[in-house]
Amino acid sequence: MRLFIALVPPPELRRRLGELADFAHARCGGRRMPDESLHLTLAFLGEVEEAQALELAEWVQGLAMAPGEWRLDGWGYFMRPGIVWVGSQASAPALAELQHELWQGLEARGLTGRPGRFVPHVTLLRRANTRRLQDLPPIDLAWSYNQLELIQSFTGERGARYRTLAVSPG
């Protein structure tokens, strides 16, 4: 099964991110991510055997993490997949440390694939037709977080759909 570990925005922030996705979609085209799919990936694990997924779910349910806040104040674009995203203009050291600690635990459990560079972001559009980010409105949102989720990804005709398998204490 295809898994990742992420932070999931609270409902009001998710709604606001959905509004930004609507605005960006009207100007950039592409495929808009559904509100229920909006998240910040901390660790993409790829295909994992069911037995290991069960072990990971138990591990995530026991992970205590310090609460934090992430400021979303900028738009970004990844050229190759045509992804329009929102994130921070400044570095996010607390998120980088959380991602680093998470990968240390995952590597201790035999998982590999830590990315060379971590760019915290929430994907709003895929296959966008343009990267004219100057046409998009200013952003200033705060995301308070205190839980991780282990999520299974299913790919279908309408893109990826997600199911939460485990949530850390919060």
mmCIF file of C-alpha atoms in Angstrom:
data_model
loop_
_atom_site.group_PDB
_atom_site.id
_atom_site.type_symbol
_atom_site.label_atom_id
_atom_site.label_comp_id
_atom_site.label_asym_id
_atom_site.label_seq_id
_atom_site.Cartn_x
_atom_site.Cartn_y
_atom_site.Cartn_z
ATOM 1 C CA MET A 1 0.000 0.000 0.000
ATOM 2 C CA ARG A 2 1.162 3.514 -0.818
ATOM 3 C CA LEU A 3 1.736 5.593 2.340
ATOM 4 C CA PHE A 4 2.855 9.002 3.534
ATOM 5 C CA ILE A 5 2.983 10.893 6.829
ATOM 6 C CA ALA A 6 1.518 14.378 6.870
ATOM 7 C CA LEU A 7 0.109 17.274 8.784
ATOM 8 C CA VAL A 8 -3.565 17.828 7.962
ATOM 9 C CA PRO A 9 -4.987 21.340 8.317
ATOM 10 C CA PRO A 10 -7.862 21.992 10.688
ATOM 11 C CA PRO A 11 -11.275 22.417 8.984
ATOM 12 C CA GLU A 12 -11.347 26.235 8.864
ATOM 13 C CA LEU A 13 -7.831 26.451 7.413
ATOM 14 C CA ARG A 14 -8.655 23.669 4.947
ATOM 15 C CA ARG A 15 -11.697 25.690 3.805
ATOM 16 C CA ARG A 16 -9.525 28.801 3.339
ATOM 17 C CA LEU A 17 -6.917 26.803 1.401
ATOM 18 C CA GLY A 18 -9.748 25.510 -0.783
ATOM 19 C CA GLU A 19 -10.752 29.102 -1.556
ATOM 20 C CA LEU A 20 -7.162 29.857 -2.554
ATOM 21 C CA ALA A 21 -7.170 26.732 -4.744
ATOM 22 C CA ASP A 22 -10.346 27.978 -6.470
ATOM 23 C CA PHE A 23 -8.759 31.366 -7.097
ATOM 24 C CA ALA A 24 -5.513 29.826 -8.408
ATOM 25 C CA HIS A 25 -7.433 27.359 -10.591
ATOM 26 C CA ALA A 26 -9.366 30.185 -12.260
ATOM 27 C CA ARG A 27 -6.069 31.863 -13.211
ATOM 28 C CA CYS A 28 -3.679 28.962 -13.756
ATOM 29 C CA GLY A 29 -5.870 26.068 -14.936
ATOM 30 C CA GLY A 30 -4.748 22.533 -14.250
ATOM 31 C CA ARG A 31 -6.339 20.081 -11.853
ATOM 32 C CA ARG A 32 -7.507 21.472 -8.526
ATOM 33 C CA MET A 33 -6.851 19.342 -5.476
ATOM 34 C CA PRO A 34 -10.035 18.519 -3.518
ATOM 35 C CA ASP A 35 -10.290 20.242 -0.139
ATOM 36 C CA GLU A 36 -10.248 16.896 1.683
ATOM 37 C CA SER A 37 -6.867 16.109 0.057
ATOM 38 C CA LEU A 38 -5.035 19.243 1.196
ATOM 39 C CA HIS A 39 -2.105 18.448 3.499
ATOM 40 C CA LEU A 40 1.620 18.985 4.152
ATOM 41 C CA THR A 41 3.636 15.834 3.403
ATOM 42 C CA LEU A 42 6.478 15.285 5.856
ATOM 43 C CA ALA A 43 7.506 11.829 4.647
ATOM 44 C CA PHE A 44 6.474 10.047 1.458
ATOM 45 C CA LEU A 45 7.012 6.334 2.064
ATOM 46 C CA GLY A 46 5.826 4.887 -1.242
ATOM 47 C CA GLU A 47 4.758 1.244 -1.420
ATOM 48 C CA VAL A 48 4.828 -0.499 1.953
ATOM 49 C CA GLU A 49 3.849 -4.084 2.789
ATOM 50 C CA GLU A 50 0.740 -4.492 4.931
ATOM 51 C CA ALA A 51 2.658 -5.887 7.924
ATOM 52 C CA GLN A 52 5.015 -2.915 7.937
ATOM 53 C CA ALA A 53 2.053 -0.540 7.522
ATOM 54 C CA LEU A 54 0.514 -1.995 10.692
ATOM 55 C CA GLU A 55 3.798 -1.467 12.553
ATOM 56 C CA LEU A 56 3.986 2.107 11.267
ATOM 57 C CA ALA A 57 0.400 2.785 12.352
ATOM 58 C CA GLU A 58 1.224 1.622 15.878
ATOM 59 C CA TRP A 59 4.399 3.739 15.890
ATOM 60 C CA VAL A 60 2.565 6.881 14.699
ATOM 61 C CA GLN A 61 -0.150 6.395 17.346
ATOM 62 C CA GLY A 62 2.589 6.557 19.988
ATOM 63 C CA LEU A 63 4.507 9.528 18.562
ATOM 64 C CA ALA A 64 4.391 12.588 20.765
ATOM 65 C CA MET A 65 5.245 15.812 19.003
ATOM 66 C CA ALA A 66 5.607 19.372 20.188
ATOM 67 C CA PRO A 67 2.842 21.633 18.913
ATOM 68 C CA GLY A 68 3.916 24.247 16.407
ATOM 69 C CA GLU A 69 2.738 26.910 14.042
ATOM 70 C CA TRP A 70 3.538 27.337 10.355
ATOM 71 C CA ARG A 71 3.006 30.636 8.582
ATOM 72 C CA LEU A 72 1.772 30.315 5.004
ATOM 73 C CA ASP A 73 2.604 33.562 3.270
ATOM 74 C CA GLY A 74 3.684 32.783 -0.267
ATOM 75 C CA TRP A 75 2.874 31.036 -3.529
ATOM 76 C CA GLY A 76 5.215 28.629 -5.257
ATOM 77 C CA TYR A 77 5.488 26.618 -8.459
ATOM 78 C CA PHE A 78 7.272 23.353 -9.259
ATOM 79 C CA MET A 79 7.912 23.483 -12.998
ATOM 80 C CA ARG A 80 8.203 19.823 -13.993
ATOM 81 C CA PRO A 81 4.849 18.582 -12.619
ATOM 82 C CA GLY A 82 3.173 21.997 -12.989
ATOM 83 C CA ILE A 83 2.319 22.224 -9.294
ATOM 84 C CA VAL A 84 1.026 25.477 -7.799
ATOM 85 C CA TRP A 85 1.396 25.486 -4.029
ATOM 86 C CA VAL A 86 1.278 27.671 -0.924
ATOM 87 C CA GLY A 87 3.973 27.728 1.726
ATOM 88 C CA SER A 88 6.380 30.047 3.503
ATOM 89 C CA GLN A 89 8.591 32.715 2.031
ATOM 90 C CA ALA A 90 10.999 32.269 4.952
ATOM 91 C CA SER A 91 12.500 29.012 6.147
ATOM 92 C CA ALA A 92 10.415 26.922 8.542
ATOM 93 C CA PRO A 93 12.970 25.528 11.026
ATOM 94 C CA ALA A 94 10.405 23.848 13.307
ATOM 95 C CA LEU A 95 8.931 21.927 10.353
ATOM 96 C CA ALA A 96 12.398 21.024 9.065
ATOM 97 C CA GLU A 97 13.317 19.667 12.513
ATOM 98 C CA LEU A 98 10.029 17.725 12.738
ATOM 99 C CA GLN A 99 10.628 16.223 9.293
ATOM 100 C CA HIS A 100 14.243 15.342 10.209
ATOM 101 C CA GLU A 101 13.221 13.626 13.468
ATOM 102 C CA LEU A 102 10.441 11.777 11.692
ATOM 103 C CA TRP A 103 12.856 10.430 9.084
ATOM 104 C CA GLN A 104 15.302 9.352 11.787
ATOM 105 C CA GLY A 105 12.539 7.206 13.287
ATOM 106 C CA LEU A 106 11.511 5.872 9.881
ATOM 107 C CA GLU A 107 15.088 4.985 8.936
ATOM 108 C CA ALA A 108 15.478 3.161 12.272
ATOM 109 C CA ARG A 109 12.506 1.063 11.087
ATOM 110 C CA GLY A 110 14.220 0.225 7.787
ATOM 111 C CA LEU A 111 12.492 2.791 5.569
ATOM 112 C CA THR A 112 14.466 4.821 3.056
ATOM 113 C CA GLY A 113 13.717 7.622 0.635
ATOM 114 C CA ARG A 114 14.388 10.753 2.647
ATOM 115 C CA PRO A 115 14.332 13.655 0.169
ATOM 116 C CA GLY A 116 17.502 15.660 -0.285
ATOM 117 C CA ARG A 117 15.665 18.945 0.092
ATOM 118 C CA PHE A 118 12.511 19.580 2.111
ATOM 119 C CA VAL A 119 10.242 22.347 0.796
ATOM 120 C CA PRO A 120 7.201 22.564 3.091
ATOM 121 C CA HIS A 121 4.148 23.247 0.921
ATOM 122 C CA VAL A 122 0.490 22.447 0.329
ATOM 123 C CA THR A 123 -0.238 21.470 -3.275
ATOM 124 C CA LEU A 124 -3.323 23.280 -4.601
ATOM 125 C CA LEU A 125 -3.076 22.525 -8.355
ATOM 126 C CA ARG A 126 -1.440 19.877 -10.503
ATOM 127 C CA ARG A 127 -0.654 20.279 -14.202
ATOM 128 C CA ALA A 128 -1.214 24.037 -14.050
ATOM 129 C CA ASN A 129 -1.140 25.722 -17.446
ATOM 130 C CA THR A 130 0.728 28.772 -16.250
ATOM 131 C CA ARG A 131 3.057 29.800 -13.483
ATOM 132 C CA ARG A 132 2.005 33.459 -13.420
ATOM 133 C CA LEU A 133 2.003 33.664 -9.639
ATOM 134 C CA GLN A 134 1.989 37.465 -9.710
ATOM 135 C CA ASP A 135 -1.742 37.270 -10.555
ATOM 136 C CA LEU A 136 -2.480 35.479 -7.278
ATOM 137 C CA PRO A 137 -3.482 37.304 -4.064
ATOM 138 C CA PRO A 138 -1.234 37.830 -1.050
ATOM 139 C CA ILE A 139 -1.487 35.142 1.612
ATOM 140 C CA ASP A 140 -1.084 35.359 5.373
ATOM 141 C CA LEU A 141 -2.402 32.259 7.147
ATOM 142 C CA ALA A 142 -1.331 30.590 10.386
ATOM 143 C CA TRP A 143 -1.470 26.817 10.741
ATOM 144 C CA SER A 144 -1.305 25.522 14.316
ATOM 145 C CA TYR A 145 -0.469 21.821 14.333
ATOM 146 C CA ASN A 146 -0.013 19.132 16.983
ATOM 147 C CA GLN A 147 -0.701 15.791 15.265
ATOM 148 C CA LEU A 148 0.725 13.636 12.506
ATOM 149 C CA GLU A 149 -1.317 11.323 10.303
ATOM 150 C CA LEU A 150 -0.257 8.146 8.529
ATOM 151 C CA ILE A 151 -2.213 8.225 5.282
ATOM 152 C CA GLN A 152 -2.830 5.663 2.563
ATOM 153 C CA SER A 153 -3.077 6.976 -1.001
ATOM 154 C CA PHE A 154 -5.297 5.373 -3.648
ATOM 155 C CA THR A 155 -4.957 6.466 -7.269
ATOM 156 C CA GLY A 156 -8.029 6.427 -9.486
ATOM 157 C CA GLU A 157 -9.497 8.149 -12.531
ATOM 158 C CA ARG A 158 -10.047 11.381 -10.604
ATOM 159 C CA GLY A 159 -6.589 11.433 -9.035
ATOM 160 C CA ALA A 160 -5.454 10.417 -5.581
ATOM 161 C CA ARG A 161 -7.822 9.758 -2.702
ATOM 162 C CA TYR A 162 -6.643 9.402 0.886
ATOM 163 C CA ARG A 163 -7.546 7.365 3.962
ATOM 164 C CA THR A 164 -6.073 8.021 7.406
ATOM 165 C CA LEU A 165 -4.665 4.867 8.990
ATOM 166 C CA ALA A 166 -3.272 6.340 12.228
ATOM 167 C CA VAL A 167 -3.093 9.657 14.097
ATOM 168 C CA SER A 168 -0.495 10.654 16.673
ATOM 169 C CA PRO A 169 -1.629 11.867 20.098
ATOM 170 C CA GLY A 170 -2.495 15.543 20.119
#
